[in-house]
XYZ file of C-alpha atoms in Angstrom:
593
model
C 55.262 45.562 -15.395
C 55.250 48.382 -17.983
C 58.510 49.440 -19.630
C 59.349 53.111 -20.031
C 62.054 54.974 -21.942
C 63.518 58.312 -20.849
C 64.474 60.885 -23.472
C 67.061 63.345 -22.176
C 68.153 66.487 -24.051
C 70.883 69.026 -23.285
C 71.179 68.431 -19.567
C 73.144 66.321 -17.101
C 71.578 64.488 -14.189
C 73.749 64.189 -11.103
C 73.011 61.978 -8.128
C 74.824 61.485 -4.850
C 77.071 58.429 -4.596
C 76.568 58.300 -0.845
C 73.887 56.026 0.491
C 73.905 54.076 -2.800
C 75.666 50.852 -3.620
C 79.205 51.408 -4.897
C 79.867 50.419 -8.480
C 81.577 46.964 -8.417
C 84.316 48.154 -10.781
C 85.177 51.056 -8.496
C 85.190 48.834 -5.420
C 87.503 46.351 -7.113
C 89.829 49.148 -8.221
C 90.062 50.543 -4.685
C 90.914 47.127 -3.276
C 93.703 46.508 -5.794
C 95.911 48.957 -3.908
C 97.730 47.463 -0.880
C 95.588 47.782 2.249
C 95.058 46.266 5.685
C 92.783 43.269 5.361
C 89.156 43.936 6.380
C 89.862 47.486 7.574
C 88.118 50.591 6.254
C 88.304 54.348 6.891
C 84.812 55.809 7.094
C 83.297 59.254 7.606
C 79.744 59.630 8.872
C 77.488 62.421 7.698
C 77.590 65.489 9.923
C 73.900 65.108 10.743
C 74.336 61.509 11.854
C 73.813 60.462 15.425
C 77.075 59.389 17.096
C 77.644 55.997 15.413
C 78.360 52.672 17.024
C 79.299 49.241 15.686
C 75.673 48.103 15.622
C 74.762 50.813 13.117
C 77.011 49.330 10.428
C 76.451 45.678 11.350
C 73.785 44.966 8.670
C 76.011 46.368 5.930
C 79.190 44.460 6.813
C 78.004 40.909 6.296
C 77.306 40.636 10.014
C 80.967 40.762 11.041
C 81.913 44.039 12.703
C 84.796 43.547 15.109
C 85.536 47.156 16.080
C 84.643 50.775 15.245
C 86.701 53.583 16.731
C 87.448 57.241 16.032
C 90.824 58.156 14.524
C 92.523 60.894 16.503
C 90.444 63.983 17.182
C 89.002 64.173 13.675
C 85.905 63.103 11.792
C 87.127 59.738 10.484
C 86.690 56.280 12.030
C 88.524 52.985 11.603
C 86.212 50.031 11.015
C 87.473 46.459 11.461
C 85.257 43.748 9.951
C 85.440 39.968 10.081
C 86.023 39.755 6.327
C 86.963 42.274 3.675
C 86.603 42.239 -0.070
C 84.633 43.907 -2.800
C 81.183 42.807 -1.581
C 81.726 44.174 1.944
C 83.060 47.508 0.626
C 80.130 47.864 -1.772
C 77.601 46.926 0.920
C 79.037 49.379 3.469
C 78.729 52.167 0.907
C 74.937 51.714 1.077
C 74.815 52.796 4.729
C 72.568 55.909 4.764
C 74.763 57.744 7.280
C 78.186 56.969 5.739
C 79.393 59.873 3.633
C 82.733 58.380 2.583
C 84.529 55.020 2.773
C 87.910 53.756 1.605
C 90.202 50.831 2.496
C 92.908 51.355 5.128
C 95.664 51.733 2.544
C 99.315 50.778 3.064
C 101.772 53.690 2.654
C 105.486 53.282 1.898
C 108.617 55.422 2.057
C 110.122 56.929 -1.076
C 113.641 55.490 -0.797
C 115.276 54.043 -3.941
C 118.932 53.334 -3.235
C 121.534 53.022 -0.491
C 124.995 53.919 -1.816
C 128.345 53.902 0.043
C 128.852 56.927 2.257
C 131.584 59.241 0.937
C 130.985 62.154 3.291
C 130.170 64.508 0.442
C 127.290 66.927 0.966
C 126.857 68.356 -2.490
C 123.106 68.996 -2.033
C 123.215 71.960 0.372
C 126.065 73.483 -1.654
C 124.096 73.236 -4.895
C 121.121 74.898 -3.162
C 123.452 77.663 -1.875
C 122.905 76.870 1.796
C 126.439 78.066 2.604
C 125.568 81.602 1.477
C 122.290 81.413 3.391
C 124.148 80.533 6.600
C 125.640 84.030 6.537
C 122.104 85.242 7.288
C 120.831 82.502 9.604
C 121.779 79.082 10.935
C 118.463 78.107 12.488
C 116.502 78.261 15.723
C 114.894 75.910 18.228
C 111.798 78.109 18.364
C 110.463 76.593 15.113
C 109.568 72.898 15.154
C 109.729 70.566 12.132
C 107.731 67.348 12.433
C 109.355 64.408 10.650
C 106.491 61.977 10.029
C 108.322 58.838 8.970
C 109.895 55.658 10.371
C 110.838 57.523 13.528
C 114.192 59.145 14.343
C 117.239 57.859 16.202
C 116.968 60.697 18.699
C 120.138 59.510 20.472
C 122.315 60.033 17.392
C 125.214 62.324 18.442
C 124.635 64.576 15.433
C 120.890 64.898 16.132
C 120.359 64.668 19.898
C 120.810 68.395 20.553
C 118.246 69.269 17.892
C 115.446 66.857 18.882
C 112.351 68.376 20.485
C 111.642 67.328 24.079
C 108.263 67.840 25.722
C 108.589 70.556 28.400
C 105.720 68.969 30.343
C 103.283 66.048 29.973
C 100.972 65.935 26.957
C 98.410 63.629 25.337
C 97.577 62.372 21.883
C 94.879 60.122 20.436
C 96.179 56.586 20.020
C 94.594 53.518 18.450
C 92.825 52.525 21.652
C 92.197 55.940 23.182
C 94.036 58.872 24.713
C 97.755 58.296 25.374
C 99.558 60.288 28.079
C 103.229 61.137 27.527
C 105.535 62.369 30.290
C 107.692 65.489 30.195
C 110.867 64.865 28.221
C 109.153 62.643 25.637
C 110.754 62.980 22.202
C 107.646 62.551 20.088
C 104.932 60.051 19.136
C 104.754 56.480 17.877
C 101.432 56.150 16.064
C 101.940 52.423 15.452
C 102.316 51.366 19.077
C 100.445 54.354 20.577
C 103.453 55.202 22.749
C 105.705 58.194 23.317
C 108.874 56.539 21.944
C 109.363 57.266 18.205
C 112.679 55.398 17.873
C 113.669 54.605 14.297
C 114.108 50.928 13.401
C 114.553 51.468 9.657
C 116.943 54.397 9.110
C 114.860 56.345 6.619
C 113.445 58.822 9.128
C 116.829 59.387 10.767
C 118.344 60.147 7.363
C 115.580 62.656 6.596
C 115.980 64.294 10.019
C 119.703 64.780 9.469
C 119.117 66.547 6.145
C 116.801 68.959 7.940
C 118.716 69.574 11.125
C 121.881 67.618 11.869
C 123.916 69.839 14.222
C 126.134 72.136 12.166
C 129.550 73.595 12.791
C 130.195 71.083 15.589
C 133.353 69.533 14.125
C 131.853 66.114 13.339
C 129.471 64.272 11.059
C 127.312 66.255 8.656
C 125.523 69.602 8.762
C 121.772 69.894 8.303
C 120.248 72.709 6.291
C 119.280 74.261 9.616
C 122.290 73.898 11.967
C 120.133 74.651 15.008
C 116.723 73.035 14.857
C 113.861 71.496 16.796
C 112.834 68.189 15.209
C 109.667 66.403 16.353
C 109.863 62.668 15.447
C 106.523 61.019 14.646
C 106.623 57.346 13.711
C 103.929 55.657 11.620
C 106.088 53.606 9.212
C 107.454 50.266 10.442
C 110.908 48.681 10.211
C 110.231 47.720 6.586
C 109.271 51.269 5.652
C 105.536 50.714 5.265
C 102.520 51.773 7.276
C 98.762 52.153 7.279
C 96.650 55.117 6.272
C 94.955 55.056 9.674
C 98.333 55.461 11.399
C 99.272 58.287 9.003
C 96.057 60.064 9.999
C 96.877 59.596 13.688
C 100.414 60.859 13.087
C 99.262 64.105 11.486
C 96.532 64.511 14.092
C 99.098 64.096 16.901
C 101.256 66.856 15.420
C 98.301 69.245 15.282
C 97.276 68.316 18.839
C 100.808 68.795 20.211
C 100.933 72.253 18.670
C 97.561 73.115 20.217
C 98.630 71.897 23.658
C 102.051 73.559 23.805
C 101.646 76.698 21.718
C 104.994 78.483 21.401
C 106.733 75.610 23.205
C 105.986 73.355 20.230
C 105.543 75.820 17.386
C 105.253 73.224 14.628
C 105.431 75.072 11.319
C 106.612 72.348 8.923
C 105.802 68.678 8.302
C 108.298 66.636 6.279
C 106.519 63.716 4.559
C 108.894 61.512 2.538
C 106.349 58.830 1.668
C 103.318 58.228 -0.490
C 101.236 55.894 -2.616
C 99.543 55.837 -6.019
C 96.042 57.258 -6.013
C 94.402 59.619 -3.549
C 92.632 59.677 -0.187
C 89.867 61.961 1.038
C 90.694 61.221 4.666
C 94.368 62.109 4.204
C 93.346 65.220 2.293
C 91.243 66.196 5.304
C 94.160 65.644 7.697
C 96.433 67.840 5.557
C 93.727 70.518 5.544
C 93.724 70.397 9.363
C 97.485 70.988 9.283
C 96.902 73.965 7.014
C 94.392 75.392 9.478
C 97.109 75.041 12.143
C 99.501 77.092 9.920
C 101.748 74.121 9.066
C 103.531 73.729 5.715
C 103.261 70.158 4.390
C 106.296 69.167 2.279
C 105.681 65.933 0.325
C 107.839 63.674 -1.838
C 106.751 63.523 -5.490
C 107.515 59.788 -5.718
C 110.173 57.522 -7.200
C 108.519 55.699 -10.094
C 109.624 58.110 -12.869
C 105.912 58.778 -13.449
C 104.049 61.896 -14.531
C 101.986 62.992 -11.531
C 99.697 64.946 -13.838
C 98.369 61.693 -15.308
C 99.069 59.188 -12.508
C 98.366 60.624 -9.078
C 100.877 60.226 -6.256
C 99.559 61.070 -2.809
C 99.962 63.146 -0.678
C 102.168 64.936 -3.252
C 99.102 65.570 -5.438
C 97.023 66.988 -2.601
C 95.289 70.203 -3.605
C 95.591 71.790 -0.159
C 97.278 75.234 -0.249
C 99.918 74.245 2.331
C 101.356 71.399 0.235
C 104.710 71.583 -1.564
C 105.492 68.613 -3.823
C 109.214 67.984 -4.402
C 111.040 66.204 -7.243
C 114.653 65.019 -6.988
C 117.565 66.431 -8.973
C 121.140 65.219 -9.449
C 124.528 66.966 -9.317
C 124.055 68.252 -12.882
C 120.661 69.800 -12.058
C 118.905 67.169 -14.162
C 115.730 65.437 -13.047
C 116.797 62.256 -11.261
C 116.113 59.153 -13.351
C 113.749 57.754 -10.699
C 111.934 60.971 -9.803
C 108.283 61.626 -10.529
C 107.543 64.898 -12.288
C 104.710 66.962 -13.749
C 103.171 70.393 -13.420
C 101.496 69.232 -10.185
C 105.014 68.904 -8.738
C 106.097 72.303 -7.480
C 109.898 72.326 -7.483
C 113.004 70.167 -7.464
C 115.716 69.748 -4.826
C 118.924 67.661 -4.541
C 118.003 64.019 -4.013
C 120.778 61.811 -5.440
C 123.559 60.392 -3.239
C 122.708 62.594 -0.276
C 124.836 62.142 2.850
C 123.098 62.270 6.233
C 122.698 60.645 9.632
C 121.679 57.004 10.004
C 120.958 54.413 12.704
C 123.258 53.726 15.658
C 125.264 56.918 15.285
C 126.235 56.086 11.713
C 126.031 57.997 8.427
C 124.786 56.906 5.021
C 124.288 58.145 1.491
C 120.779 57.643 0.093
C 118.871 58.734 -3.001
C 115.208 59.516 -3.589
C 112.590 62.217 -3.544
C 112.603 61.254 0.144
C 115.932 63.074 0.407
C 114.816 66.076 -1.669
C 111.780 66.603 0.566
C 113.644 67.270 3.866
C 116.022 69.548 1.927
C 113.002 71.800 1.282
C 111.601 71.272 4.796
C 114.970 72.285 6.272
C 115.044 75.362 4.052
C 111.581 76.332 5.311
C 112.776 76.001 8.917
C 115.857 78.105 8.166
C 113.711 80.856 6.659
C 111.438 80.881 9.686
C 114.429 81.389 11.961
C 114.928 84.858 10.525
C 111.640 85.807 8.809
C 108.060 86.247 9.983
C 105.775 84.498 7.523
C 102.576 82.488 7.568
C 102.334 79.281 5.559
C 101.191 80.986 2.350
C 104.056 83.487 2.467
C 106.623 80.831 3.430
C 105.575 78.652 0.513
C 105.683 81.609 -1.853
C 109.194 82.612 -0.733
C 110.491 79.122 -1.526
C 108.722 78.753 -4.863
C 109.538 82.250 -6.128
C 113.264 81.835 -5.366
C 114.115 78.689 -7.317
C 116.911 78.539 -9.864
C 115.400 77.835 -13.273
C 117.273 74.834 -14.695
C 116.816 73.167 -18.115
C 116.398 69.737 -16.540
C 113.171 70.845 -14.827
C 111.696 72.970 -17.623
C 108.176 71.680 -18.191
C 108.799 69.013 -15.537
C 107.630 71.007 -12.491
C 105.330 73.944 -11.893
C 108.218 76.362 -11.321
C 110.729 74.688 -13.636
C 113.291 75.307 -10.909
C 115.514 73.813 -8.213
C 115.539 74.978 -4.599
C 117.819 77.943 -3.833
C 117.972 78.495 -0.084
C 120.090 81.660 -0.284
C 117.709 83.414 -2.680
C 114.721 82.381 -0.577
C 116.197 83.734 2.636
C 117.234 86.949 0.917
C 113.723 87.284 -0.467
C 112.083 86.924 2.926
C 114.703 89.051 4.714
C 114.738 91.944 2.215
C 111.849 94.440 2.302
C 109.638 93.818 -0.721
C 106.073 93.469 -1.914
C 104.710 90.644 -4.040
C 101.433 90.114 -5.851
C 100.223 86.998 -7.669
C 96.936 85.938 -9.297
C 95.387 82.458 -9.570
C 94.413 82.257 -12.326
C 95.484 85.441 -14.067
C 93.200 84.974 -17.095
C 89.407 84.749 -17.244
C 86.969 84.268 -20.152
C 83.387 85.603 -19.913
C 80.529 86.754 -22.125
C 79.616 90.404 -22.400
C 77.223 91.272 -19.583
C 78.663 88.705 -17.190
C 80.861 89.207 -14.123
C 84.000 87.419 -12.965
C 86.580 87.523 -10.183
C 90.338 87.063 -9.820
C 91.953 85.786 -6.627
C 95.034 87.809 -5.696
C 97.626 86.973 -3.047
C 99.428 90.100 -1.784
C 102.654 89.405 0.104
C 105.686 91.043 1.593
C 109.184 90.132 2.674
C 111.754 91.416 5.108
C 109.317 92.698 7.684
C 106.791 94.214 5.278
C 103.660 93.062 7.062
C 100.142 94.195 7.838
C 97.883 95.852 5.304
C 98.187 97.521 1.926
C 96.111 98.771 -0.980
C 95.427 97.330 -4.428
C 94.515 99.594 -7.360
C 93.108 98.270 -10.663
C 93.862 100.162 -13.880
C 93.338 99.530 -17.595
C 89.643 98.612 -17.503
C 87.916 99.644 -20.777
C 84.749 101.750 -20.912
C 81.750 99.940 -19.465
C 83.892 97.583 -17.344
C 84.270 98.075 -13.601
C 86.855 96.408 -11.366
C 87.016 96.662 -7.603
C 88.805 94.982 -4.704
C 86.473 93.054 -2.390
C 87.339 93.942 1.181
C 90.470 95.091 3.006
C 93.915 94.095 1.762
C 95.976 92.116 4.287
C 99.374 90.757 3.282
C 99.548 86.991 2.784
C 95.755 86.766 2.732
C 93.898 86.153 -0.537
C 91.540 88.852 -1.759
C 89.187 88.954 -4.763
C 89.053 91.504 -7.564
C 85.457 91.615 -8.841
C 84.985 92.591 -12.504
C 81.644 93.387 -14.162
C 80.782 94.035 -17.820
C 77.666 95.140 -19.692
C 75.903 93.665 -22.681
C 77.416 96.473 -24.728
C 81.029 95.585 -23.821
C 82.851 94.884 -27.066
C 84.290 91.426 -27.579
C 88.066 91.317 -27.257
C 91.032 90.677 -24.965
C 91.734 93.257 -22.257
C 94.663 93.527 -19.848
C 94.025 95.019 -16.429
C 96.877 95.885 -14.068
C 96.609 95.248 -10.346
C 99.093 97.256 -8.263
C 99.806 96.460 -4.614
C 101.200 99.198 -2.401
C 102.521 98.058 0.990
C 104.481 100.581 3.037
C 106.587 102.236 0.307
C 106.908 99.042 -1.751
C 104.914 98.134 -4.849
C 104.214 95.015 -6.894
C 102.054 94.468 -9.963
C 100.354 91.611 -11.791
C 98.550 91.567 -15.140
C 94.957 90.294 -15.221
C 93.787 89.161 -18.663
C 90.062 89.310 -19.428
C 88.729 87.717 -22.619
C 85.233 89.001 -23.462
C 83.088 86.985 -25.846
C 80.123 88.437 -27.711
C 76.629 87.836 -26.328
C 75.075 84.795 -28.069
C 72.197 85.548 -30.432
C 69.920 83.224 -28.505
C 69.793 80.850 -25.571
C 68.080 77.484 -25.545
C 66.345 75.728 -22.666
C 64.338 72.547 -22.275
C 61.330 73.442 -20.140
C 60.708 69.726 -19.573
C 64.250 68.329 -19.764
C 63.186 64.727 -19.075
C 60.140 62.941 -20.386
C 58.750 59.479 -19.562
C 57.637 57.834 -22.800
C 56.003 54.444 -23.016
C 57.917 52.007 -25.241
C 56.468 51.857 -28.755
C 54.776 55.257 -28.525
C 55.739 58.874 -29.216
C 56.264 61.732 -26.840
C 57.318 65.368 -26.750
C 59.930 67.469 -25.026
C 59.117 71.189 -24.780
C 61.881 73.660 -25.696
C 62.095 77.459 -25.509
C 64.227 80.089 -27.280
C 65.237 83.477 -25.865
C 66.629 85.786 -28.548
C 69.119 88.598 -27.821
C 71.096 91.393 -29.479
C 68.278 92.149 -31.912
C 68.279 88.683 -33.467
C 64.888 87.736 -34.994
C 65.707 84.771 -37.248
C 64.676 81.127 -37.081
C 66.440 78.593 -34.861
C 66.857 74.880 -35.670
C 67.094 72.467 -32.727
C 68.814 69.182 -33.655
C 68.717 66.303 -31.117
C 72.042 64.505 -30.661
C 73.483 61.438 -28.855
C 70.159 59.623 -28.744
C 70.122 56.021 -27.466
C 69.689 53.204 -29.950
C 66.051 52.723 -30.963
C 65.027 56.328 -30.259
C 64.627 58.962 -32.990
C 63.721 62.644 -33.014
C 63.487 64.901 -36.052
C 65.009 68.429 -36.038
C 62.675 71.167 -34.828
C 62.526 74.600 -36.472
C 61.343 77.487 -34.306
C 60.345 80.135 -36.825
C 60.971 83.863 -36.605
C 58.524 85.375 -34.157
C 58.080 82.122 -32.253
C 59.793 81.289 -28.960
C 58.671 77.740 -28.153
C 58.269 74.377 -29.820
C 58.118 70.663 -29.124
C 60.526 67.910 -30.126
C 58.688 64.765 -31.182
C 60.405 61.642 -29.875
C 59.675 58.220 -31.336
């Protein structure tokens, strides 16, 4: 067999990872995280014929026990006779499998259980008392608590637990499950309609969101009047499987589809997570976003930086996600709380009093407690304001109190302020933000900025956006109609004659009689004197011989001088001398030895 060497210059070769054997190191790394033995989450390619167990049999070591769809989505749960690195790597070779990951174990974000003193400092710090002068909640907005279940018989919660007005169905582990009218929610572990809490964590979270307020007993939730939908996927020890988490989210989306206004789920409270990431969970959160549901996630309790060590689903990139850190009574970041610029805001999460099992009360700490504080605030806002998920999220993030303890520790550097958020959404206003607000291009190129126009206090519908400050030779225009709470692009074009420099454009939103502005920074770089391409970017060269790689130069801006091409990062044993393309010439050949 002849041996060949490949010389590669100034280009990157990409190849699909799907349908090829998974790198053993990656497979081993995936399996180090806790997971259900011999279970995998898989997604088949869209063009694939409806799969069955036989189709994956040759890739599983001959031991497929079961293959079934998860919920109403595109993922499947595969149970094999044995698990391990070799099976995972072999399954990745299946030509119709687009994605595969182990069925990871997910755990709650609880860190401590302190004596219950009956002190609710958290809502006071977040100015909930002032917010209650504007609203105390509604049963028209549903908050799904996806957790260990909820003690729906608790005397401080019973009145605020959602009850099915008529029968409904959801997709369980073994098929469609039918639930009778009056059912309180879903148990994704047992595929039943009884989401009773056997741990306490979910009941505690539910009480922070919506324990009955002003009733002369117990504690008061952020939203005194609420509609809480319990969904259980975590067991009595506070852990659960990724597959059950997917079913839990899917059941929430399906319940909303079936009931409409009778189960208007607008918020999911998710006080759990794990290190790493998951494409299948990302997809489920995206489905919740499509259903106009805010997904509030706990940042995690390992005092880690989420910018460098991912915590999921807190680090999900979906636009409906809000990641929450925990703060203490002094507005400092809690000692256990994760942080980072991928965490959006902080909320009280130390020694938080709330409901617990068997009609009791308890004081717990964790980002698990901070998360339902934000979820409850979202529900309270929706009881008095009309807002889609993007606007709701923006109201909460734009209304935080900036505190030194969160400076540089979260995206906003602030702690939840419920009063300011409800005032912001209840008071007529216009808002305009850009993501990102700065772009760098070369003269002659075009770029675009994504703007999010918004309004509060009943300012809804459409508006106009005007762009000013563009220098001569630069044009800026809004692409399409302007609808509040819907992203729109500003397209900017330059010419080759546009001078290099930094320019500030001003975008002005006018909605009704209200205005908002944002500054768009455009950094223009000079046109390069020449561009370089390899007309044959890869060459097959027989070992021990020489070969050539053709290159071409395109000069610009009146440049006529010589250009020297210097090969770099060559493999050991391969050499190539610099090539000079003289003035007046546009091509040359690199000689590779």
